[in-house]
Amino acid sequence: MNRFDHRKYRPFPVIRKTDRRWPDQTLSAAPLWCSVDLRDGNQALMEPMNVSQKQRMWALLVKMGFKEIEVGFPAASQPDYDFVRWLIEHNQIPADVTIQVLVQARDELIERTYQALEGVHKAVVHVYNSTSPVQRNKVFNQSKEGIIEIARKGAMKVQSEAAKYPQTDWVFQYSPESFSTTEVEYAVDVCNAVIGVWQPTPQRKAIINLPATVESAMPNVFADQVEWFCDHVNQRDSLIISIHTHNDRGCGVAAAELALLAGADRIEGTLLGNGERTGNMDIVTMAMNMYSQGIDPMLDISIADDIIATVEACTNIKTHPRHPWVGELVYTAFSGSHQDAIRKCLAVQAADEPWDVAYLPIDPQDLGRNYQSVIRVNSQSGKGGASYLLEQELGVTLPRWMQIELAQPIQRETEIRAGELTPADIVGVFRREFMHNDGRYSLASYQVDKQGNHYHLQAALHDGNQVTLIHGQGSGAISAFADAMHKAMGMDIQVVQFDEQAVEAGSDAVAMAFVQASIRGQRFTAAAQDGDTLSASLNAILNTVNKALQHNLQVA
Ligand SMILES: [Zn+2]
């Protein structure tokens, strides 16, 4: 056989359905969301989250409005156990938020899971075992009957252990793991065995979670599986049908959406899609898909910069610049015809009318972003050569994102002047827009101490006639400075873009820094020039703060 030979694989069997109803359905409300960032997302990381990363992720999930959050696998992992205890013992769980923990259908693990949860007001205990043919035959070496018995016994143990902790409001959840590759009739048999043990009611529902543990078919096939399951499972009115898709074929979100059409109630996923292999289904994308159709997603995605910064800090995985809805480049047009169409639409878009702009499916400002057009850089292209001319004048190479930022004020200036700008004009626009030396704060002095990988920074800031001393720490001088500003002024600064360079023009080698920072969910871009790279960087950050203040953002 050839190395790359399609005959190695088989087509996924389809369900011959004659009563398919999901294609005629529409979505009109958000599902119940459950974040699995701290469990599925965490277990897939090269380096699992440490305690402070987990706490930061937890705080974000609560802030976004998640009401169900899977927080770990406490019986299998001591750090997860400790984190669950921290949440409970330090009263970190708001009254309207329910934590969920995962456990295999094994007695000793179920016992330890309940120990981890002792004292919690409410919790979902999520038990699972694997049900697909490959898992039965090759991994567990069990018959169909044997697998059902594991599920039934697990369900009984979950129930009997719960009875030992009557002060907690328990919710039971079962997953036939690898549901998407399990014969659908058999998946119903296994789940019916569990439901027979738990005897849920419409008032006290159980959750049956259907995972596409590995995405193995087109999303329409998965929707058929879900619809078939919902039609045949016992006591449907006493169940919450939950969906947990992965993204192996790149259709994790589509499969989850079609599964909602097919009758599901609840969606498990992660922020920006971190998770095993290609990841879990991305809740940010799915929530924004709904939002863009006029549906309240019941999650706050407006803090997109905060979401990205937190996920990147907790997972050490960068966000793709073209990630749906929130990537760095998704509200940027490079093509002249796109720019033209967008400008025409924006000019007539009224604030109180439904959004209707070519090439922009939503208003970027909803996510704290702006529409950005990029003028192509070319030394012969007149105003289009702004970045090029500026670079010649200042002796620096603008980072791509800075070119994007520069394009808009240059565009405005050419419109105001109705003519071509000289290189000096372009430098003037750049200094006025990004270097704000007349802002409220300026840097008087600073001192940095490095201890191992840790930076301590002290700085003195001029604030009118006063001098303010600030100090902070972080993994770099920049983050230590952001920490110092946060401590002194309660101002949350997230550096979104950062570049610094030596300036080549002139005999005194000086440095220029470019910073884009997210302050209270809004982005500000600034630059600064100085005798050394660090003071240029700190001044650039201060300039973003000055800009934010000029936009009337209050200092707490
Ligand atoms: Zn998963």
PDB file of N, CA, C and O in Angstrom, residues 185-233:
ATOM      1  N   GLU A 185     -28.351   2.437  18.861  1.00  0.00           N
ATOM      2  CA  GLU A 185     -29.297   1.594  19.614  1.00  0.00           C
ATOM      3  C   GLU A 185     -28.669   1.152  20.930  1.00  0.00           C
ATOM      4  O   GLU A 185     -29.321   1.136  21.971  1.00  0.00           O
ATOM      5  N   TYR A 186     -27.403   0.803  20.850  1.00  0.00           N
ATOM      6  CA  TYR A 186     -26.714   0.336  22.045  1.00  0.00           C
ATOM      7  C   TYR A 186     -26.488   1.487  23.040  1.00  0.00           C
ATOM      8  O   TYR A 186     -26.629   1.310  24.256  1.00  0.00           O
ATOM      9  N   ALA A 187     -26.181   2.682  22.532  1.00  0.00           N
ATOM     10  CA  ALA A 187     -26.020   3.851  23.421  1.00  0.00           C
ATOM     11  C   ALA A 187     -27.305   4.077  24.213  1.00  0.00           C
ATOM     12  O   ALA A 187     -27.269   4.390  25.411  1.00  0.00           O
ATOM     13  N   VAL A 188     -28.450   3.910  23.547  1.00  0.00           N
ATOM     14  CA  VAL A 188     -29.735   4.059  24.248  1.00  0.00           C
ATOM     15  C   VAL A 188     -29.869   2.977  25.320  1.00  0.00           C
ATOM     16  O   VAL A 188     -30.276   3.258  26.454  1.00  0.00           O
ATOM     17  N   ASP A 189     -29.485   1.744  24.998  1.00  0.00           N
ATOM     18  CA  ASP A 189     -29.565   0.654  25.986  1.00  0.00           C
ATOM     19  C   ASP A 189     -28.742   0.981  27.234  1.00  0.00           C
ATOM     20  O   ASP A 189     -29.191   0.788  28.365  1.00  0.00           O
ATOM     21  N   VAL A 190     -27.524   1.432  27.026  1.00  0.00           N
ATOM     22  CA  VAL A 190     -26.646   1.738  28.165  1.00  0.00           C
ATOM     23  C   VAL A 190     -27.260   2.856  29.009  1.00  0.00           C
ATOM     24  O   VAL A 190     -27.348   2.756  30.239  1.00  0.00           O
ATOM     25  N   CYS A 191     -27.690   3.919  28.348  1.00  0.00           N
ATOM     26  CA  CYS A 191     -28.246   5.063  29.091  1.00  0.00           C
ATOM     27  C   CYS A 191     -29.538   4.682  29.800  1.00  0.00           C
ATOM     28  O   CYS A 191     -29.784   5.122  30.931  1.00  0.00           O
ATOM     29  N   ASN A 192     -30.363   3.848  29.157  1.00  0.00           N
ATOM     30  CA  ASN A 192     -31.593   3.411  29.826  1.00  0.00           C
ATOM     31  C   ASN A 192     -31.286   2.624  31.108  1.00  0.00           C
ATOM     32  O   ASN A 192     -32.031   2.720  32.088  1.00  0.00           O
ATOM     33  N   ALA A 193     -30.187   1.870  31.099  1.00  0.00           N
ATOM     34  CA  ALA A 193     -29.811   1.136  32.316  1.00  0.00           C
ATOM     35  C   ALA A 193     -29.493   2.120  33.440  1.00  0.00           C
ATOM     36  O   ALA A 193     -29.904   1.933  34.592  1.00  0.00           O
ATOM     37  N   VAL A 194     -28.777   3.201  33.100  1.00  0.00           N
ATOM     38  CA  VAL A 194     -28.423   4.227  34.096  1.00  0.00           C
ATOM     39  C   VAL A 194     -29.680   4.958  34.570  1.00  0.00           C
ATOM     40  O   VAL A 194     -29.884   5.166  35.775  1.00  0.00           O
ATOM     41  N   ILE A 195     -30.533   5.317  33.620  1.00  0.00           N
ATOM     42  CA  ILE A 195     -31.769   6.044  33.958  1.00  0.00           C
ATOM     43  C   ILE A 195     -32.657   5.172  34.848  1.00  0.00           C
ATOM     44  O   ILE A 195     -33.290   5.661  35.790  1.00  0.00           O
ATOM     45  N   GLY A 196     -32.660   3.865  34.578  1.00  0.00           N
ATOM     46  CA  GLY A 196     -33.438   2.935  35.405  1.00  0.00           C
ATOM     47  C   GLY A 196     -32.987   2.948  36.858  1.00  0.00           C
ATOM     48  O   GLY A 196     -33.803   2.797  37.782  1.00  0.00           O
ATOM     49  N   VAL A 197     -31.693   3.148  37.077  1.00  0.00           N
ATOM     50  CA  VAL A 197     -31.173   3.229  38.449  1.00  0.00           C
ATOM     51  C   VAL A 197     -31.555   4.567  39.085  1.00  0.00           C
ATOM     52  O   VAL A 197     -32.042   4.629  40.210  1.00  0.00           O
ATOM     53  N   TRP A 198     -31.323   5.656  38.364  1.00  0.00           N
ATOM     54  CA  TRP A 198     -31.481   6.996  38.953  1.00  0.00           C
ATOM     55  C   TRP A 198     -32.937   7.432  39.086  1.00  0.00           C
ATOM     56  O   TRP A 198     -33.269   8.238  39.932  1.00  0.00           O
ATOM     57  N   GLN A 199     -33.804   6.921  38.211  1.00  0.00           N
ATOM     58  CA  GLN A 199     -35.219   7.295  38.242  1.00  0.00           C
ATOM     59  C   GLN A 199     -35.427   8.811  38.337  1.00  0.00           C
ATOM     60  O   GLN A 199     -36.037   9.311  39.285  1.00  0.00           O
ATOM     61  N   PRO A 200     -34.901   9.556  37.369  1.00  0.00           N
ATOM     62  CA  PRO A 200     -35.105  11.010  37.414  1.00  0.00           C
ATOM     63  C   PRO A 200     -36.581  11.351  37.182  1.00  0.00           C
ATOM     64  O   PRO A 200     -37.345  10.502  36.695  1.00  0.00           O
ATOM     65  N   THR A 201     -36.964  12.571  37.521  1.00  0.00           N
ATOM     66  CA  THR A 201     -38.326  13.048  37.288  1.00  0.00           C
ATOM     67  C   THR A 201     -38.231  14.393  36.571  1.00  0.00           C
ATOM     68  O   THR A 201     -37.155  15.001  36.539  1.00  0.00           O
ATOM     69  N   PRO A 202     -39.335  14.893  36.011  1.00  0.00           N
ATOM     70  CA  PRO A 202     -39.268  16.218  35.370  1.00  0.00           C
ATOM     71  C   PRO A 202     -38.852  17.307  36.359  1.00  0.00           C
ATOM     72  O   PRO A 202     -38.315  18.343  35.955  1.00  0.00           O
ATOM     73  N   GLN A 203     -39.078  17.072  37.660  1.00  0.00           N
ATOM     74  CA  GLN A 203     -38.665  18.057  38.663  1.00  0.00           C
ATOM     75  C   GLN A 203     -37.197  17.882  39.059  1.00  0.00           C
ATOM     76  O   GLN A 203     -36.524  18.826  39.438  1.00  0.00           O
ATOM     77  N   ARG A 204     -36.726  16.654  39.033  1.00  0.00           N
ATOM     78  CA  ARG A 204     -35.323  16.364  39.381  1.00  0.00           C
ATOM     79  C   ARG A 204     -34.697  15.605  38.224  1.00  0.00           C
ATOM     80  O   ARG A 204     -34.606  14.373  38.237  1.00  0.00           O
ATOM     81  N   LYS A 205     -34.257  16.361  37.259  1.00  0.00           N
ATOM     82  CA  LYS A 205     -33.768  15.739  36.028  1.00  0.00           C
ATOM     83  C   LYS A 205     -32.350  15.202  36.194  1.00  0.00           C
ATOM     84  O   LYS A 205     -31.577  15.700  37.009  1.00  0.00           O
ATOM     85  N   ALA A 206     -32.030  14.197  35.416  1.00  0.00           N
ATOM     86  CA  ALA A 206     -30.639  13.744  35.290  1.00  0.00           C
ATOM     87  C   ALA A 206     -30.097  14.290  33.965  1.00  0.00           C
ATOM     88  O   ALA A 206     -30.861  14.580  33.042  1.00  0.00           O
ATOM     89  N   ILE A 207     -28.783  14.432  33.900  1.00  0.00           N
ATOM     90  CA  ILE A 207     -28.150  14.891  32.658  1.00  0.00           C
ATOM     91  C   ILE A 207     -27.568  13.684  31.937  1.00  0.00           C
ATOM     92  O   ILE A 207     -26.821  12.904  32.523  1.00  0.00           O
ATOM     93  N   ILE A 208     -27.954  13.501  30.684  1.00  0.00           N
ATOM     94  CA  ILE A 208     -27.305  12.497  29.841  1.00  0.00           C
ATOM     95  C   ILE A 208     -26.473  13.275  28.824  1.00  0.00           C
ATOM     96  O   ILE A 208     -27.006  14.078  28.048  1.00  0.00           O
ATOM     97  N   ASN A 209     -25.161  13.062  28.891  1.00  0.00           N
ATOM     98  CA  ASN A 209     -24.233  13.814  28.054  1.00  0.00           C
ATOM     99  C   ASN A 209     -23.759  12.923  26.907  1.00  0.00           C
ATOM    100  O   ASN A 209     -23.289  11.812  27.143  1.00  0.00           O
ATOM    101  N   LEU A 210     -23.894  13.433  25.682  1.00  0.00           N
ATOM    102  CA  LEU A 210     -23.549  12.645  24.503  1.00  0.00           C
ATOM    103  C   LEU A 210     -22.283  13.207  23.872  1.00  0.00           C
ATOM    104  O   LEU A 210     -22.335  14.222  23.161  1.00  0.00           O
ATOM    105  N   PRO A 211     -21.137  12.587  24.121  1.00  0.00           N
ATOM    106  CA  PRO A 211     -19.886  13.142  23.608  1.00  0.00           C
ATOM    107  C   PRO A 211     -19.544  12.648  22.200  1.00  0.00           C
ATOM    108  O   PRO A 211     -19.674  11.459  21.899  1.00  0.00           O
ATOM    109  N   ALA A 212     -19.120  13.598  21.364  1.00  0.00           N
ATOM    110  CA  ALA A 212     -18.371  13.214  20.171  1.00  0.00           C
ATOM    111  C   ALA A 212     -16.919  13.255  20.642  1.00  0.00           C
ATOM    112  O   ALA A 212     -16.192  14.202  20.373  1.00  0.00           O
ATOM    113  N   THR A 213     -16.559  12.250  21.421  1.00  0.00           N
ATOM    114  CA  THR A 213     -15.213  12.214  22.017  1.00  0.00           C
ATOM    115  C   THR A 213     -14.160  12.350  20.932  1.00  0.00           C
ATOM    116  O   THR A 213     -13.169  13.043  21.101  1.00  0.00           O
ATOM    117  N   VAL A 214     -14.418  11.670  19.813  1.00  0.00           N
ATOM    118  CA  VAL A 214     -13.672  11.919  18.583  1.00  0.00           C
ATOM    119  C   VAL A 214     -14.722  12.236  17.520  1.00  0.00           C
ATOM    120  O   VAL A 214     -15.677  11.480  17.336  1.00  0.00           O
ATOM    121  N   GLU A 215     -14.539  13.385  16.856  1.00  0.00           N
ATOM    122  CA  GLU A 215     -15.481  13.738  15.794  1.00  0.00           C
ATOM    123  C   GLU A 215     -15.173  12.866  14.584  1.00  0.00           C
ATOM    124  O   GLU A 215     -14.074  12.908  14.042  1.00  0.00           O
ATOM    125  N   SER A 216     -16.166  12.055  14.172  1.00  0.00           N
ATOM    126  CA  SER A 216     -15.879  11.015  13.179  1.00  0.00           C
ATOM    127  C   SER A 216     -16.725  11.095  11.922  1.00  0.00           C
ATOM    128  O   SER A 216     -16.560  10.280  11.024  1.00  0.00           O
ATOM    129  N   ALA A 217     -17.656  12.045  11.873  1.00  0.00           N
ATOM    130  CA  ALA A 217     -18.539  12.120  10.705  1.00  0.00           C
ATOM    131  C   ALA A 217     -18.970  13.566  10.505  1.00  0.00           C
ATOM    132  O   ALA A 217     -18.691  14.424  11.339  1.00  0.00           O
ATOM    133  N   MET A 218     -19.683  13.808   9.422  1.00  0.00           N
ATOM    134  CA  MET A 218     -20.194  15.155   9.182  1.00  0.00           C
ATOM    135  C   MET A 218     -21.229  15.492  10.256  1.00  0.00           C
ATOM    136  O   MET A 218     -21.866  14.610  10.825  1.00  0.00           O
ATOM    137  N   PRO A 219     -21.408  16.799  10.529  1.00  0.00           N
ATOM    138  CA  PRO A 219     -22.299  17.177  11.628  1.00  0.00           C
ATOM    139  C   PRO A 219     -23.749  16.740  11.425  1.00  0.00           C
ATOM    140  O   PRO A 219     -24.463  16.535  12.407  1.00  0.00           O
ATOM    141  N   ASN A 220     -24.180  16.580  10.178  1.00  0.00           N
ATOM    142  CA  ASN A 220     -25.560  16.116   9.962  1.00  0.00           C
ATOM    143  C   ASN A 220     -25.737  14.687  10.463  1.00  0.00           C
ATOM    144  O   ASN A 220     -26.803  14.313  10.948  1.00  0.00           O
ATOM    145  N   VAL A 221     -24.675  13.880  10.356  1.00  0.00           N
ATOM    146  CA  VAL A 221     -24.747  12.503  10.860  1.00  0.00           C
ATOM    147  C   VAL A 221     -24.868  12.521  12.383  1.00  0.00           C
ATOM    148  O   VAL A 221     -25.667  11.792  12.975  1.00  0.00           O
ATOM    149  N   PHE A 222     -24.092  13.410  13.013  1.00  0.00           N
ATOM    150  CA  PHE A 222     -24.177  13.527  14.474  1.00  0.00           C
ATOM    151  C   PHE A 222     -25.581  13.988  14.890  1.00  0.00           C
ATOM    152  O   PHE A 222     -26.163  13.474  15.852  1.00  0.00           O
ATOM    153  N   ALA A 223     -26.147  14.942  14.143  1.00  0.00           N
ATOM    154  CA  ALA A 223     -27.513  15.405  14.461  1.00  0.00           C
ATOM    155  C   ALA A 223     -28.510  14.251  14.358  1.00  0.00           C
ATOM    156  O   ALA A 223     -29.411  14.117  15.195  1.00  0.00           O
ATOM    157  N   ASP A 224     -28.338  13.401  13.353  1.00  0.00           N
ATOM    158  CA  ASP A 224     -29.207  12.217  13.229  1.00  0.00           C
ATOM    159  C   ASP A 224     -29.071  11.325  14.461  1.00  0.00           C
ATOM    160  O   ASP A 224     -30.065  10.815  14.988  1.00  0.00           O
ATOM    161  N   GLN A 225     -27.834  11.133  14.905  1.00  0.00           N
ATOM    162  CA  GLN A 225     -27.619  10.289  16.081  1.00  0.00           C
ATOM    163  C   GLN A 225     -28.325  10.864  17.305  1.00  0.00           C
ATOM    164  O   GLN A 225     -28.959  10.140  18.070  1.00  0.00           O
ATOM    165  N   VAL A 226     -28.209  12.182  17.462  1.00  0.00           N
ATOM    166  CA  VAL A 226     -28.814  12.822  18.636  1.00  0.00           C
ATOM    167  C   VAL A 226     -30.338  12.756  18.557  1.00  0.00           C
ATOM    168  O   VAL A 226     -31.019  12.440  19.539  1.00  0.00           O
ATOM    169  N   GLU A 227     -30.883  13.047  17.370  1.00  0.00           N
ATOM    170  CA  GLU A 227     -32.350  13.005  17.235  1.00  0.00           C
ATOM    171  C   GLU A 227     -32.868  11.585  17.478  1.00  0.00           C
ATOM    172  O   GLU A 227     -33.862  11.386  18.186  1.00  0.00           O
ATOM    173  N   TRP A 228     -32.164  10.608  16.926  1.00  0.00           N
ATOM    174  CA  TRP A 228     -32.570   9.207  17.121  1.00  0.00           C
ATOM    175  C   TRP A 228     -32.523   8.856  18.615  1.00  0.00           C
ATOM    176  O   TRP A 228     -33.436   8.244  19.157  1.00  0.00           O
ATOM    177  N   PHE A 229     -31.452   9.285  19.255  1.00  0.00           N
ATOM    178  CA  PHE A 229     -31.292   9.009  20.686  1.00  0.00           C
ATOM    179  C   PHE A 229     -32.453   9.622  21.481  1.00  0.00           C
ATOM    180  O   PHE A 229     -33.078   8.963  22.310  1.00  0.00           O
ATOM    181  N   CYS A 230     -32.736  10.897  21.229  1.00  0.00           N
ATOM    182  CA  CYS A 230     -33.799  11.590  21.980  1.00  0.00           C
ATOM    183  C   CYS A 230     -35.158  10.930  21.758  1.00  0.00           C
ATOM    184  O   CYS A 230     -35.992  10.882  22.669  1.00  0.00           O
ATOM    185  N   ASP A 231     -35.372  10.391  20.557  1.00  0.00           N
ATOM    186  CA  ASP A 231     -36.649   9.742  20.257  1.00  0.00           C
ATOM    187  C   ASP A 231     -36.798   8.397  20.972  1.00  0.00           C
ATOM    188  O   ASP A 231     -37.916   7.933  21.203  1.00  0.00           O
ATOM    189  N   HIS A 232     -35.678   7.744  21.291  1.00  0.00           N
ATOM    190  CA  HIS A 232     -35.768   6.368  21.789  1.00  0.00           C
ATOM    191  C   HIS A 232     -35.390   6.181  23.245  1.00  0.00           C
ATOM    192  O   HIS A 232     -35.669   5.136  23.822  1.00  0.00           O
ATOM    193  N   VAL A 233     -34.739   7.165  23.851  1.00  0.00           N
ATOM    194  CA  VAL A 233     -34.314   6.984  25.243  1.00  0.00           C
ATOM    195  C   VAL A 233     -35.544   7.042  26.163  1.00  0.00           C
ATOM    196  O   VAL A 233     -36.533   7.715  25.850  1.00  0.00           O
TER     197      VAL A 233
END
